[in-house]
Coordinates of C-alpha atoms in Angstrom, one line a residue:
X127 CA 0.5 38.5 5.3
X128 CA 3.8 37.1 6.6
X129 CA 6.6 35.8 4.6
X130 CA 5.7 31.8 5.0
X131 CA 2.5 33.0 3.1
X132 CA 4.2 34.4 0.7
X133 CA 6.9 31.9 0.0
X134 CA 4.1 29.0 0.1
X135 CA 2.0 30.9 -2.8
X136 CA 5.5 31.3 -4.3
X137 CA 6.1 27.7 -4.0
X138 CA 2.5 26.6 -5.4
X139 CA 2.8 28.8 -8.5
X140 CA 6.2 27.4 -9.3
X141 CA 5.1 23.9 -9.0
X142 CA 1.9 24.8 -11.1
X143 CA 3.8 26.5 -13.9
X144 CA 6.3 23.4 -14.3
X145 CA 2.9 21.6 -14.7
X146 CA 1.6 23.5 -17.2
X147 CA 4.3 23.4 -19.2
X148 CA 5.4 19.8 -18.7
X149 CA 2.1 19.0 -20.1
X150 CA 1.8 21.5 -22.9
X151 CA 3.5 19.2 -25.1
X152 CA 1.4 16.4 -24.5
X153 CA -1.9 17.6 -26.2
X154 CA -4.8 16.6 -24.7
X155 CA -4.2 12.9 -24.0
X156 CA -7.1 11.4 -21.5
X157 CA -4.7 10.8 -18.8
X158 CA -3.3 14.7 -19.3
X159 CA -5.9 16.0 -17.5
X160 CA -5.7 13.7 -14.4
X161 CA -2.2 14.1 -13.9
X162 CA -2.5 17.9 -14.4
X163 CA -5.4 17.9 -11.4
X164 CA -2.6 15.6 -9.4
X165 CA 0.0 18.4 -9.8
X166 CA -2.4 20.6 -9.2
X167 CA -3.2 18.9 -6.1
X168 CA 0.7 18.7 -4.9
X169 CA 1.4 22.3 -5.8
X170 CA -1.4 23.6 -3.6
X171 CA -0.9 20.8 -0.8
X172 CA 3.3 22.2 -0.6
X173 CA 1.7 25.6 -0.7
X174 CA 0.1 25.5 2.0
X175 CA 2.6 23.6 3.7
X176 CA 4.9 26.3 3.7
X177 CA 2.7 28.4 4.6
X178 CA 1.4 27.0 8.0
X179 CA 4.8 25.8 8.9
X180 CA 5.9 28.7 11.1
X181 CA 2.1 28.9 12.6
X182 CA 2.0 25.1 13.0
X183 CA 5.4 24.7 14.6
X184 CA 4.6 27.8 17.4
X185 CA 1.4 25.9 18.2
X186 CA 1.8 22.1 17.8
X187 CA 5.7 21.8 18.1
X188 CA 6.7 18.7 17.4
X189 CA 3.4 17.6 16.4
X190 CA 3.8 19.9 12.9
X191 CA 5.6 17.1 11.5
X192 CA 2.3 14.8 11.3
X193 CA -0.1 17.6 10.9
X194 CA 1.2 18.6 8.2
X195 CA 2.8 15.3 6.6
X196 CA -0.1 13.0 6.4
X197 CA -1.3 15.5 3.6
X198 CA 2.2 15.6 1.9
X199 CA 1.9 12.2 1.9
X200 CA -1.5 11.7 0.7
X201 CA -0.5 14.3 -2.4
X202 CA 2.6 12.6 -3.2
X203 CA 1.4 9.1 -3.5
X204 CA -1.0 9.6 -6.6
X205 CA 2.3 10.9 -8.5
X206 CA 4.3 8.1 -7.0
X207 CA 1.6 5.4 -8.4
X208 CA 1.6 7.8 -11.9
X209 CA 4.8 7.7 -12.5
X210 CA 5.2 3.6 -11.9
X211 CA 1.7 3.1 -14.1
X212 CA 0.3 1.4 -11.2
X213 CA -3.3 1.2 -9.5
X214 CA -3.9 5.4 -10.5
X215 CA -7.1 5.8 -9.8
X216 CA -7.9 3.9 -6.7
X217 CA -4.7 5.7 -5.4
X218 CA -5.6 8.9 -6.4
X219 CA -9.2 7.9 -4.8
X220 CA -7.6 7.0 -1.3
X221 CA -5.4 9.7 -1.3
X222 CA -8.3 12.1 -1.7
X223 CA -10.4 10.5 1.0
X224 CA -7.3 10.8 3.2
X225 CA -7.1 14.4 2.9
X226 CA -10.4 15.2 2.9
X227 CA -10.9 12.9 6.1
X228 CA -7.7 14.3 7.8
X229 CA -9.2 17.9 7.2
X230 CA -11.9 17.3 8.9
X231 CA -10.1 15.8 12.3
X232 CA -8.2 18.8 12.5
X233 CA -11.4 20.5 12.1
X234 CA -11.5 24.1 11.9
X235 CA -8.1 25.1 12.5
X236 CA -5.7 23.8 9.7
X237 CA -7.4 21.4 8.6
X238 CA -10.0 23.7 7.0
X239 CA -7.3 24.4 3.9
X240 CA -6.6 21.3 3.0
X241 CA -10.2 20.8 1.4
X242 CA -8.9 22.5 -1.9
X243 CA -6.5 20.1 -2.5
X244 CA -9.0 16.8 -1.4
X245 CA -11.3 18.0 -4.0
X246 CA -8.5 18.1 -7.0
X247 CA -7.4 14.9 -6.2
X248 CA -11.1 13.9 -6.1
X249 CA -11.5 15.3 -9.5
X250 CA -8.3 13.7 -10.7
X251 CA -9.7 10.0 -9.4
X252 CA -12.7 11.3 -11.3
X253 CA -10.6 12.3 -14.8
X254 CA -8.5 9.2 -14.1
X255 CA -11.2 6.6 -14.1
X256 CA -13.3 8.3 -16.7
X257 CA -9.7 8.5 -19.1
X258 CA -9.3 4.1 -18.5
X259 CA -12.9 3.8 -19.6
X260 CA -13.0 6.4 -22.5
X261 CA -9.4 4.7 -23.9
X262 CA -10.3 1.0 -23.6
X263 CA -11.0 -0.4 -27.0
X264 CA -14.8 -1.3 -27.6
X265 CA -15.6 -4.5 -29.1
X266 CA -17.3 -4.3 -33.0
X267 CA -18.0 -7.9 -33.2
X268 CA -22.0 -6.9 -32.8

């Protein structure tokens, strides 16, 4: 275990922590859990980030910085399109396919690790839709 493993696990833990707590206060709202699994999903994704980086850069040079970005950027968008209330699920839905897609053309080098965080942002599109149904009103009229 090298230090860039170390500091990434460091790094995930911090970032899932301040999610914990952020969302302690909330109760269990129906679009708690989503967000929580979209943390989740960035804490891990910056995790393992770090921890490649050193490996990544030795290997790929220059190429680190889109090996490794497309999933930073496919982790941040869901919080991006939280935090504005906008189109949640289908971007938490895209941004799950992107990674899970993006792991698989790296194949089994370092693409393999970012499967973790493609399936919590594929259960977050999941808790996300399944919150929008569960909290729209339902008509009595009948």
């Amino acid at each position: 275990m090298n230090v860039a493993t170390i500091a990434g696990g460091l790094v995930a833990l911090f970032i899932a922590a301040a999610a914990f707590v952020s969302l302690r206060g909330r109760g269990a709202t129906p679009g708690s859990v989503g967000l929580l699994l979209r943390l989740l999903a960035i804490a891990v994704t910056a995790g393992i980030v770090v921890a490649l980086l050193p490996f990544t850069i030795d290997d790929s040079g220059a190429a680190a910085s889109y090996l490794l970005g497309v999933p930073v950027v496919a982790a941040v968008c869901p919080l991006i399109a939280d935090l504005t209330h906008r189109a949640v699920g289908i971007t938490t839905t895209v941004a799950a396919l992107v990674m899970l897609v993006w792991a698989l053309i790296l194949g089994l080098g370092i693409g393999l690790w970012f499967v973790l965080p493609a399936l919590l942002l594929g259960m977050a599109a999941i808790a996300t839709t399944g919150s929008r149904h569960a909290a729209a009103p339902r008509n009595q009229d009948a």
